[in-house]
Amino acid sequence: MSSTNQWNRIAKRIRVPLGFVFAGIYLWLAQPTWLSLALGAAAAAPGVAIRAAAAGHVRKNAELTTTGPYAYTRNPLYLGSLIMAIGFGVASRSIWVGACIVLLFLAIYLPVIRGEEDFLGGAFAGFDDYRAHVPRLLPRLSAWNVSGDHEAFSAQRYWKHREYNALVGALAMLVALAVKILWHRVHS
């Protein structure tokens, strides 16, 4: 096994626990104001929506999903996460948080994306054609769909994939940042 493949597997295993560790570091380094909190929340909201839409379309490991957000980008869940991270970077008002976000994305999420795409290429015959027409992360301006299928969003899939956790986590972080603002006001 190549060192790249090995790191892809390690990155996939550690991304969620590392996210919780980063949340603690994030709160420690964050220097939010009410304005940065509002701007960050507004910037993060589309990321939550993209993740929700993607979760309502994907049939993980069962079929190659090319509908909904997947008709614009091969990785809408990661695009949504990146948009959310940028929003929370804005909310934090910390250059160190921004640097950590970039580092985590490059060191953890890009290898995970590559590993998942390697799996999809081996599991689904149509993936090479899909890869040729749909960008990895930054979305196309118009939808691409080889089959012409336009399957509707499924709330059942959204709940099955527990995507509401992204919304709950984002709201919890916003509340934590608001508490930090209030804490500093009281103790200044």
Coordinates of N, CA, C and O in Angstrom, one line a residue, residues 4-181:
T4 N 0.5 7.4 0.3 CA -0.7 8.2 0.0 C -1.9 7.5 0.4 O -2.8 8.1 1.0
N5 N -2.1 6.3 -0.1 CA -3.3 5.5 0.3 C -3.4 5.3 1.8 O -4.5 5.3 2.3
Q6 N -2.3 5.1 2.4 CA -2.3 4.8 3.9 C -2.7 6.1 4.6 O -3.5 6.1 5.5
W7 N -2.2 7.3 4.1 CA -2.6 8.6 4.8 C -4.1 8.8 4.5 O -4.8 9.3 5.3
N8 N -4.6 8.5 3.3 CA -6.0 8.7 3.0 C -6.9 7.9 4.0 O -7.9 8.4 4.5
R9 N -6.5 6.7 4.3 CA -7.2 5.9 5.3 C -7.2 6.4 6.7 O -8.1 6.5 7.4
I10 N -6.0 6.9 7.1 CA -5.8 7.5 8.4 C -6.6 8.8 8.5 O -7.3 9.0 9.5
A11 N -6.5 9.6 7.5 CA -7.3 10.9 7.5 C -8.8 10.6 7.6 O -9.4 11.3 8.4
K12 N -9.3 9.6 6.9 CA -10.7 9.3 7.0 C -11.1 8.9 8.5 O -12.1 9.3 9.0
R13 N -10.2 8.1 9.1 CA -10.5 7.7 10.5 C -10.4 8.8 11.5 O -11.2 8.8 12.5
I14 N -9.5 9.8 11.3 CA -9.3 10.8 12.3 C -10.0 12.1 12.1 O -10.1 12.9 13.0
R15 N -10.7 12.2 11.0 CA -11.3 13.5 10.7 C -12.4 13.9 11.7 O -12.5 15.1 12.1
V16 N -13.2 13.0 12.1 CA -14.3 13.4 13.0 C -13.7 13.6 14.4 O -14.0 14.7 15.0
P17 N -12.9 12.7 15.0 CA -12.3 13.1 16.3 C -11.5 14.4 16.3 O -11.5 15.2 17.2
L18 N -10.8 14.5 15.2 CA -10.0 15.8 15.1 C -10.9 17.0 15.0 O -10.5 18.1 15.5
G19 N -12.0 16.9 14.4 CA -13.0 18.0 14.4 C -13.4 18.4 15.7 O -13.5 19.6 16.0
F20 N -13.6 17.4 16.6 CA -14.0 17.8 18.0 C -12.8 18.5 18.7 O -13.0 19.4 19.5
V21 N -11.6 18.0 18.5 CA -10.4 18.6 19.1 C -10.3 20.0 18.6 O -10.1 21.0 19.3
F22 N -10.5 20.2 17.3 CA -10.4 21.5 16.7 C -11.5 22.5 17.2 O -11.2 23.7 17.4
A23 N -12.6 21.9 17.5 CA -13.7 22.8 18.0 C -13.3 23.4 19.4 O -13.5 24.6 19.6
G24 N -12.6 22.6 20.2 CA -12.1 23.2 21.5 C -11.0 24.3 21.2 O -11.0 25.3 21.8
I25 N -10.1 24.0 20.3 CA -9.0 24.9 20.0 C -9.7 26.2 19.4 O -9.3 27.3 19.7
Y26 N -10.7 26.0 18.5 CA -11.4 27.1 17.9 C -12.0 28.0 18.9 O -11.8 29.2 18.8
L27 N -12.7 27.4 19.9 CA -13.3 28.3 20.9 C -12.3 29.0 21.7 O -12.5 30.2 22.1
W28 N -11.1 28.4 22.0 CA -10.1 29.1 22.7 C -9.5 30.2 21.9 O -9.2 31.3 22.5
L29 N -9.3 30.0 20.6 CA -8.6 31.1 19.8 C -9.6 32.1 19.3 O -9.2 33.2 18.9
A30 N -10.9 31.8 19.2 CA -11.8 32.7 18.6 C -11.9 34.0 19.5 O -11.9 34.0 20.7
Q31 N -12.1 35.1 18.7 CA -12.2 36.5 19.3 C -13.5 37.1 18.7 O -13.3 38.2 18.0
P32 N -14.6 36.5 18.8 CA -15.8 37.0 18.1 C -16.3 38.3 18.6 O -16.1 38.7 19.8
T33 N -17.0 39.0 17.7 CA -17.8 40.2 18.0 C -19.2 39.9 17.5 O -19.4 38.9 16.8
W34 N -20.2 40.7 17.9 CA -21.5 40.5 17.4 C -21.6 40.6 15.9 O -22.2 39.8 15.2
L35 N -20.8 41.5 15.3 CA -20.7 41.6 13.9 C -20.1 40.4 13.2 O -20.6 39.9 12.2
S36 N -19.0 40.0 13.7 CA -18.3 38.8 13.1 C -19.2 37.6 13.2 O -19.2 36.7 12.3
L37 N -19.9 37.5 14.3 CA -20.8 36.3 14.5 C -21.9 36.3 13.5 O -22.2 35.3 12.9
A38 N -22.5 37.5 13.3 CA -23.6 37.6 12.3 C -23.1 37.3 10.9 O -23.7 36.6 10.1
L39 N -21.9 37.9 10.5 CA -21.4 37.7 9.2 C -21.0 36.2 9.0 O -21.2 35.7 8.0
G40 N -20.4 35.7 10.0 CA -20.0 34.3 10.0 C -21.1 33.3 9.8 O -21.1 32.4 9.0
A41 N -22.2 33.6 10.6 CA -23.4 32.8 10.5 C -24.0 32.9 9.1 O -24.4 31.9 8.6
A42 N -24.1 34.1 8.6 CA -24.6 34.3 7.2 C -23.8 33.5 6.2 O -24.3 33.0 5.2
A43 N -22.5 33.5 6.4 CA -21.6 32.8 5.4 C -21.7 31.3 5.6 O -21.6 30.6 4.6
A44 N -21.9 30.8 6.8 CA -22.0 29.4 7.0 C -23.3 28.8 6.6 O -23.4 27.6 6.3
A45 N -24.4 29.6 6.7 CA -25.7 29.0 6.4 C -25.8 28.3 5.1 O -26.4 27.2 5.0
P46 N -25.3 28.9 4.0 CA -25.4 28.1 2.7 C -24.7 26.8 2.8 O -25.1 25.8 2.1
G47 N -23.6 26.7 3.5 CA -22.9 25.4 3.7 C -23.8 24.3 4.3 O -23.8 23.2 3.9
V48 N -24.5 24.8 5.4 CA -25.5 23.9 6.0 C -26.5 23.4 5.0 O -26.9 22.2 5.0
A49 N -27.0 24.4 4.2 CA -28.1 24.0 3.3 C -27.6 23.1 2.2 O -28.3 22.2 1.8
I50 N -26.3 23.3 1.7 CA -25.8 22.4 0.7 C -25.6 21.0 1.2 O -25.9 20.0 0.6
R51 N -25.1 20.9 2.5 CA -25.0 19.6 3.1 C -26.3 18.9 3.2 O -26.5 17.7 3.0
A52 N -27.3 19.7 3.6 CA -28.7 19.1 3.8 C -29.2 18.6 2.5 O -29.7 17.5 2.4
A53 N -29.1 19.4 1.4 CA -29.5 19.0 0.1 C -28.8 17.7 -0.4 O -29.4 16.8 -1.0
A54 N -27.5 17.7 -0.2 CA -26.7 16.5 -0.6 C -27.1 15.3 0.1 O -27.3 14.2 -0.5
A55 N -27.4 15.4 1.4 CA -27.8 14.2 2.2 C -29.1 13.7 1.8 O -29.4 12.5 1.9
G56 N -30.0 14.5 1.3 CA -31.3 14.1 0.8 C -31.2 13.5 -0.6 O -32.3 13.0 -1.1
H57 N -30.1 13.4 -1.2 CA -29.9 12.8 -2.5 C -29.1 11.6 -2.5 O -29.3 10.7 -3.3
V58 N -28.1 11.6 -1.7 CA -27.0 10.5 -1.8 C -27.6 9.2 -1.2 O -28.3 9.1 -0.3
R59 N -27.1 8.1 -1.9 CA -27.4 6.7 -1.5 C -26.0 6.1 -1.3 O -25.5 5.4 -2.2
K60 N -25.4 6.4 -0.2 CA -24.0 6.0 0.1 C -23.8 4.5 -0.2 O -24.5 3.7 0.3
N61 N -22.8 4.3 -1.0 CA -22.3 3.0 -1.3 C -23.3 2.1 -2.1 O -23.0 0.9 -2.3
A62 N -24.4 2.7 -2.4 CA -25.4 1.9 -3.1 C -25.5 2.2 -4.6 O -25.8 1.4 -5.4
E63 N -25.3 3.5 -4.9 CA -25.4 3.9 -6.3 C -24.5 5.2 -6.5 O -24.3 5.9 -5.5
L64 N -24.2 5.5 -7.7 CA -23.5 6.7 -8.0 C -24.5 7.8 -8.0 O -25.3 7.8 -8.9
T65 N -24.5 8.7 -7.1 CA -25.4 9.8 -7.1 C -25.0 10.9 -8.0 O -23.9 11.5 -7.8
T66 N -25.8 11.3 -8.9 CA -25.5 12.4 -9.8 C -26.6 13.5 -9.9 O -26.7 14.3 -10.8
T67 N -27.6 13.4 -8.9 CA -28.7 14.3 -8.9 C -28.5 15.3 -7.8 O -27.6 15.2 -6.9
G68 N -29.4 16.3 -7.8 CA -29.3 17.4 -6.8 C -28.0 18.1 -6.8 O -27.4 18.3 -7.9
P69 N -27.4 18.4 -5.7 CA -26.1 19.0 -5.7 C -25.0 18.2 -6.3 O -24.0 18.8 -6.8
Y70 N -25.1 16.9 -6.4 CA -24.1 16.1 -7.1 C -24.1 16.3 -8.6 O -23.1 15.8 -9.2
A71 N -25.0 17.0 -9.2 CA -25.0 17.3 -10.6 C -24.1 18.5 -10.8 O -23.8 18.8 -12.0
Y72 N -23.7 19.2 -9.7 CA -22.9 20.4 -9.8 C -21.4 20.2 -9.3 O -20.5 20.8 -9.8
T73 N -21.3 19.3 -8.3 CA -20.0 19.1 -7.7 C -20.0 17.6 -7.3 O -21.0 17.1 -6.8
R74 N -18.8 16.9 -7.4 CA -18.8 15.5 -7.0 C -18.8 15.4 -5.4 O -19.0 14.3 -4.9
N75 N -18.5 16.5 -4.7 CA -18.4 16.4 -3.3 C -19.1 17.5 -2.6 O -18.5 18.4 -1.9
P76 N -20.5 17.6 -2.7 CA -21.2 18.7 -2.1 C -21.2 18.7 -0.6 O -21.2 19.7 0.0
L77 N -21.0 17.5 0.0 CA -21.0 17.4 1.5 C -19.7 18.2 1.9 O -19.7 18.9 2.9
Y78 N -18.6 17.9 1.2 CA -17.3 18.6 1.6 C -17.3 20.1 1.2 O -16.8 20.9 1.9
L79 N -18.0 20.4 0.1 CA -18.1 21.8 -0.2 C -18.9 22.5 0.8 O -18.6 23.6 1.3
G80 N -20.0 21.9 1.3 CA -20.8 22.5 2.4 C -20.0 22.7 3.6 O -20.1 23.7 4.3
S81 N -19.2 21.7 4.0 CA -18.4 21.8 5.2 C -17.3 22.9 5.0 O -17.1 23.6 6.0
L82 N -16.8 23.0 3.8 CA -15.8 24.1 3.6 C -16.4 25.4 3.7 O -15.8 26.3 4.4
I83 N -17.6 25.6 3.2 CA -18.3 26.9 3.3 C -18.6 27.2 4.8 O -18.5 28.3 5.2
M84 N -19.1 26.2 5.5 CA -19.3 26.3 6.9 C -18.0 26.7 7.7 O -18.1 27.6 8.5
A85 N -16.9 26.1 7.3 CA -15.7 26.4 8.0 C -15.2 27.8 7.7 O -14.8 28.5 8.6
I86 N -15.4 28.3 6.5 CA -15.1 29.7 6.1 C -16.0 30.6 7.0 O -15.5 31.6 7.5
G87 N -17.3 30.3 7.1 CA -18.2 31.1 7.9 C -17.7 31.2 9.3 O -17.7 32.3 10.0
F88 N -17.3 30.0 9.9 CA -16.9 30.0 11.3 C -15.5 30.7 11.4 O -15.2 31.2 12.5
G89 N -14.7 30.6 10.4 CA -13.5 31.4 10.4 C -13.7 32.9 10.5 O -13.1 33.6 11.3
V90 N -14.7 33.4 9.7 CA -15.1 34.8 9.8 C -15.6 35.1 11.2 O -15.2 36.1 11.8
A91 N -16.5 34.2 11.7 CA -17.0 34.5 13.0 C -16.0 34.5 14.1 O -16.1 35.3 15.1
S92 N -14.9 33.8 14.0 CA -13.9 33.7 15.0 C -13.0 35.0 15.1 O -12.4 35.3 16.1
R93 N -12.8 35.7 13.9 CA -11.9 36.8 13.8 C -10.5 36.5 14.3 O -9.9 37.2 15.0
S94 N -10.1 35.3 13.9 CA -8.7 34.8 14.3 C -8.0 34.3 13.1 O -8.4 33.4 12.4
I95 N -6.8 34.9 12.8 CA -6.0 34.4 11.7 C -5.5 33.0 12.0 O -5.3 32.2 11.1
W96 N -5.3 32.7 13.3 CA -4.9 31.3 13.6 C -5.9 30.3 13.3 O -5.6 29.2 12.8
V97 N -7.2 30.7 13.5 CA -8.3 29.8 13.2 C -8.3 29.6 11.7 O -8.4 28.4 11.2
G98 N -8.2 30.7 10.9 CA -8.2 30.6 9.5 C -7.0 29.7 9.0 O -7.2 28.8 8.1
A99 N -5.9 29.8 9.6 CA -4.7 29.0 9.2 C -5.0 27.5 9.5 O -4.7 26.6 8.7
C100 N -5.6 27.2 10.7 CA -5.9 25.9 11.0 C -7.0 25.3 10.1 O -6.9 24.1 9.7
I101 N -7.9 26.1 9.6 CA -8.9 25.6 8.7 C -8.3 25.2 7.4 O -8.6 24.1 6.8
V102 N -7.4 26.0 6.9 CA -6.7 25.7 5.6 C -5.9 24.4 5.8 O -5.9 23.5 5.0
L103 N -5.1 24.4 6.9 CA -4.3 23.2 7.2 C -5.1 21.9 7.3 O -4.7 20.9 6.6
L104 N -6.2 21.9 8.0 CA -7.0 20.8 8.1 C -7.6 20.4 6.8 O -7.7 19.2 6.5
F105 N -8.1 21.3 6.0 CA -8.6 21.0 4.7 C -7.6 20.3 3.8 O -7.9 19.3 3.2
L106 N -6.4 20.9 3.8 CA -5.4 20.3 2.9 C -4.9 19.0 3.4 O -4.6 18.1 2.6
A107 N -4.7 18.9 4.7 CA -4.1 17.6 5.3 C -5.1 16.5 5.5 O -4.7 15.3 5.4
I108 N -6.3 16.8 5.8 CA -7.3 15.8 6.1 C -8.3 15.6 5.0 O -8.5 14.5 4.5
Y109 N -9.0 16.7 4.6 CA -10.1 16.5 3.7 C -9.8 16.2 2.3 O -10.4 15.4 1.6
L110 N -8.7 16.9 1.8 CA -8.3 16.5 0.4 C -8.0 15.0 0.3 O -8.4 14.4 -0.7
P111 N -7.2 14.5 1.2 CA -6.9 13.0 1.1 C -8.1 12.2 1.2 O -8.3 11.1 0.6
V112 N -9.0 12.6 2.1 CA -10.3 11.8 2.3 C -11.1 11.8 1.0 O -11.6 10.8 0.5
I113 N -11.2 13.0 0.3 CA -11.9 13.1 -0.9 C -11.2 12.2 -2.0 O -11.9 11.5 -2.7
R114 N -9.9 12.3 -2.1 CA -9.2 11.4 -3.1 C -9.5 9.9 -2.8 O -9.8 9.2 -3.7
G115 N -9.5 9.5 -1.5 CA -9.7 8.1 -1.2 C -11.1 7.7 -1.5 O -11.4 6.6 -2.0
E116 N -12.1 8.6 -1.2 CA -13.5 8.3 -1.6 C -13.7 8.2 -3.1 O -14.4 7.3 -3.6
E117 N -13.0 9.1 -3.8 CA -13.1 9.0 -5.3 C -12.5 7.7 -5.8 O -13.0 7.2 -6.8
D118 N -11.4 7.3 -5.2 CA -10.8 6.0 -5.7 C -11.8 4.9 -5.5 O -12.0 4.0 -6.3
F119 N -12.5 4.9 -4.3 CA -13.5 3.9 -4.0 C -14.6 3.9 -5.1 O -15.0 2.9 -5.6
L120 N -15.1 5.1 -5.3 CA -16.2 5.3 -6.3 C -15.8 4.8 -7.7 O -16.6 4.2 -8.4
G121 N -14.6 5.2 -8.1 CA -14.1 4.7 -9.4 C -14.1 3.2 -9.5 O -14.3 2.7 -10.6
G122 N -13.8 2.5 -8.5 CA -13.7 1.1 -8.5 C -15.1 0.4 -8.3 O -15.4 -0.7 -8.8
A123 N -16.0 1.1 -7.7 CA -17.3 0.6 -7.4 C -18.4 0.8 -8.4 O -19.3 0.1 -8.6
F124 N -18.3 2.0 -9.1 CA -19.3 2.3 -10.1 C -18.8 2.6 -11.5 O -17.9 3.5 -11.6
A125 N -19.3 1.9 -12.4 CA -18.8 2.0 -13.8 C -18.9 3.4 -14.4 O -18.0 3.8 -15.2
G126 N -19.9 4.1 -14.0 CA -20.1 5.5 -14.6 C -19.3 6.6 -14.0 O -19.4 7.7 -14.4
F127 N -18.5 6.2 -13.0 CA -17.8 7.3 -12.3 C -16.8 8.1 -13.1 O -16.6 9.3 -13.0
D128 N -16.1 7.4 -14.0 CA -15.1 8.1 -14.8 C -15.7 9.1 -15.7 O -15.2 10.2 -15.9
D129 N -16.9 8.8 -16.3 CA -17.6 9.8 -17.1 C -18.1 10.9 -16.2 O -18.0 12.1 -16.6
Y130 N -18.6 10.6 -15.1 CA -19.1 11.6 -14.1 C -17.9 12.5 -13.7 O -18.0 13.8 -13.7
R131 N -16.8 11.9 -13.4 CA -15.6 12.7 -13.0 C -15.1 13.6 -14.2 O -14.7 14.7 -13.9
A132 N -15.3 13.2 -15.4 CA -14.9 14.0 -16.5 C -15.8 15.2 -16.7 O -15.3 16.2 -17.3
H133 N -17.0 15.2 -16.2 CA -17.9 16.3 -16.5 C -18.3 17.1 -15.2 O -18.8 18.2 -15.4
V134 N -18.0 16.6 -14.0 CA -18.4 17.3 -12.8 C -17.2 17.6 -12.0 O -16.4 16.6 -11.7
P135 N -16.9 18.8 -11.6 CA -15.7 19.1 -10.9 C -15.7 18.5 -9.5 O -16.8 18.3 -8.9
R136 N -14.5 18.4 -8.9 CA -14.3 17.7 -7.6 C -15.0 18.6 -6.5 O -15.7 18.0 -5.7
L137 N -14.8 19.9 -6.5 CA -15.3 20.6 -5.3 C -16.0 21.9 -5.8 O -17.1 22.1 -5.4
L138 N -15.3 22.8 -6.5 CA -16.0 24.0 -6.9 C -17.1 23.7 -8.0 O -16.8 23.0 -9.0
P139 N -18.3 24.1 -7.7 CA -19.4 23.6 -8.6 C -19.4 24.1 -10.0 O -18.9 25.2 -10.3
R140 N -20.1 23.4 -10.9 CA -20.4 23.8 -12.2 C -21.5 24.9 -12.1 O -22.2 24.9 -11.1
L141 N -21.6 25.7 -13.2 CA -22.7 26.6 -13.2 C -24.1 26.0 -13.6 O -25.1 26.6 -13.3
S142 N -24.0 24.9 -14.3 CA -25.2 24.3 -14.8 C -25.1 22.8 -14.4 O -24.1 22.2 -14.3
A143 N -26.3 22.2 -14.2 CA -26.3 20.8 -13.7 C -25.9 19.9 -14.8 O -26.1 20.1 -16.0
W144 N -25.2 18.8 -14.4 CA -24.9 17.7 -15.4 C -25.5 16.4 -14.8 O -25.5 16.1 -13.7
N145 N -26.2 15.7 -15.7 CA -26.7 14.4 -15.4 C -26.8 13.6 -16.6 O -27.5 13.8 -17.5
V146 N -26.0 12.5 -16.6 CA -25.8 11.6 -17.7 C -27.2 10.9 -18.0 O -27.5 10.7 -19.2
S147 N -28.0 10.6 -17.0 CA -29.2 9.8 -17.3 C -30.4 10.7 -17.5 O -31.4 10.2 -17.9
G148 N -30.3 12.0 -17.3 CA -31.4 12.8 -17.4 C -32.3 12.7 -16.2 O -33.4 13.4 -16.2
D149 N -32.0 11.8 -15.3 CA -32.8 11.7 -14.1 C -32.6 12.9 -13.2 O -31.6 13.4 -13.0
H150 N -33.7 13.3 -12.6 CA -33.7 14.4 -11.6 C -34.5 14.0 -10.4 O -35.5 14.5 -10.1
E151 N -33.9 13.0 -9.7 CA -34.6 12.5 -8.5 C -34.7 13.6 -7.5 O -33.9 14.5 -7.3
A152 N -35.9 13.7 -6.8 CA -36.2 14.7 -5.8 C -35.5 14.4 -4.5 O -35.0 13.3 -4.2
F153 N -35.3 15.5 -3.7 CA -34.8 15.4 -2.4 C -35.6 14.5 -1.6 O -36.8 14.5 -1.6
S154 N -35.0 13.7 -0.7 CA -35.7 12.7 0.1 C -35.4 13.1 1.6 O -34.3 13.0 2.1
A155 N -36.4 13.6 2.3 CA -36.3 13.9 3.7 C -35.9 12.6 4.5 O -35.2 12.7 5.5
Q156 N -36.4 11.5 4.0 CA -36.1 10.2 4.7 C -34.6 9.9 4.6 O -34.0 9.5 5.6
R157 N -33.9 10.2 3.5 CA -32.5 10.0 3.4 C -31.8 11.0 4.2 O -30.8 10.7 4.9
Y158 N -32.3 12.3 4.3 CA -31.7 13.3 5.1 C -31.6 12.8 6.6 O -30.6 12.9 7.2
W159 N -32.7 12.3 7.1 CA -32.8 11.8 8.5 C -31.9 10.6 8.7 O -31.3 10.4 9.7
K160 N -32.0 9.7 7.7 CA -31.2 8.5 7.8 C -29.7 8.7 7.9 O -29.0 8.1 8.6
H161 N -29.2 9.7 7.1 CA -27.8 10.1 7.2 C -27.5 11.0 8.4 O -26.3 11.4 8.5
R162 N -28.5 11.3 9.2 CA -28.3 12.2 10.4 C -27.6 13.5 10.1 O -26.8 14.0 10.8
E163 N -28.0 14.1 8.9 CA -27.4 15.4 8.5 C -27.8 16.5 9.4 O -27.2 17.5 9.4
Y164 N -28.9 16.3 10.1 CA -29.3 17.4 11.1 C -28.2 17.7 12.1 O -28.2 18.8 12.7
N165 N -27.3 16.8 12.3 CA -26.1 17.0 13.2 C -25.3 18.2 12.7 O -24.7 18.9 13.6
A166 N -25.2 18.5 11.4 CA -24.5 19.6 11.0 C -25.2 20.9 11.4 O -24.5 21.8 11.9
L167 N -26.5 20.9 11.3 CA -27.2 22.1 11.7 C -27.1 22.3 13.3 O -26.9 23.4 13.8
V168 N -27.3 21.2 14.0 CA -27.2 21.2 15.5 C -25.8 21.7 15.9 O -25.7 22.6 16.8
G169 N -24.8 21.2 15.3 CA -23.4 21.5 15.6 C -23.1 23.0 15.3 O -22.5 23.7 16.1
A170 N -23.6 23.5 14.1 CA -23.4 24.9 13.8 C -24.1 25.8 14.8 O -23.6 26.8 15.2
L171 N -25.4 25.4 15.1 CA -26.1 26.3 16.1 C -25.4 26.2 17.5 O -25.3 27.3 18.1
A172 N -24.9 25.1 17.9 CA -24.2 25.0 19.1 C -23.0 25.8 19.2 O -22.7 26.5 20.2
M173 N -22.2 25.9 18.0 CA -21.0 26.7 18.0 C -21.4 28.1 18.0 O -20.7 28.9 18.6
L174 N -22.4 28.5 17.3 CA -22.9 29.9 17.4 C -23.3 30.4 18.8 O -22.9 31.5 19.2
V175 N -24.0 29.5 19.5 CA -24.3 29.8 20.9 C -23.0 29.9 21.7 O -22.9 30.8 22.5
A176 N -22.1 29.0 21.5 CA -20.8 29.0 22.3 C -20.1 30.3 22.0 O -19.5 30.9 23.0
L177 N -20.1 30.8 20.8 CA -19.4 32.1 20.5 C -20.2 33.2 21.1 O -19.5 34.2 21.6
A178 N -21.5 33.2 21.1 CA -22.3 34.3 21.7 C -22.0 34.3 23.2 O -21.8 35.4 23.8
V179 N -21.9 33.1 23.9 CA -21.6 33.0 25.3 C -20.2 33.6 25.5 O -19.9 34.3 26.5
K180 N -19.2 33.3 24.6 CA -17.9 33.9 24.8 C -17.9 35.4 24.7 O -17.2 36.1 25.5
I181 N -18.7 36.0 23.8 CA -18.8 37.4 23.7 C -19.4 38.0 25.0 O -18.8 38.9 25.6

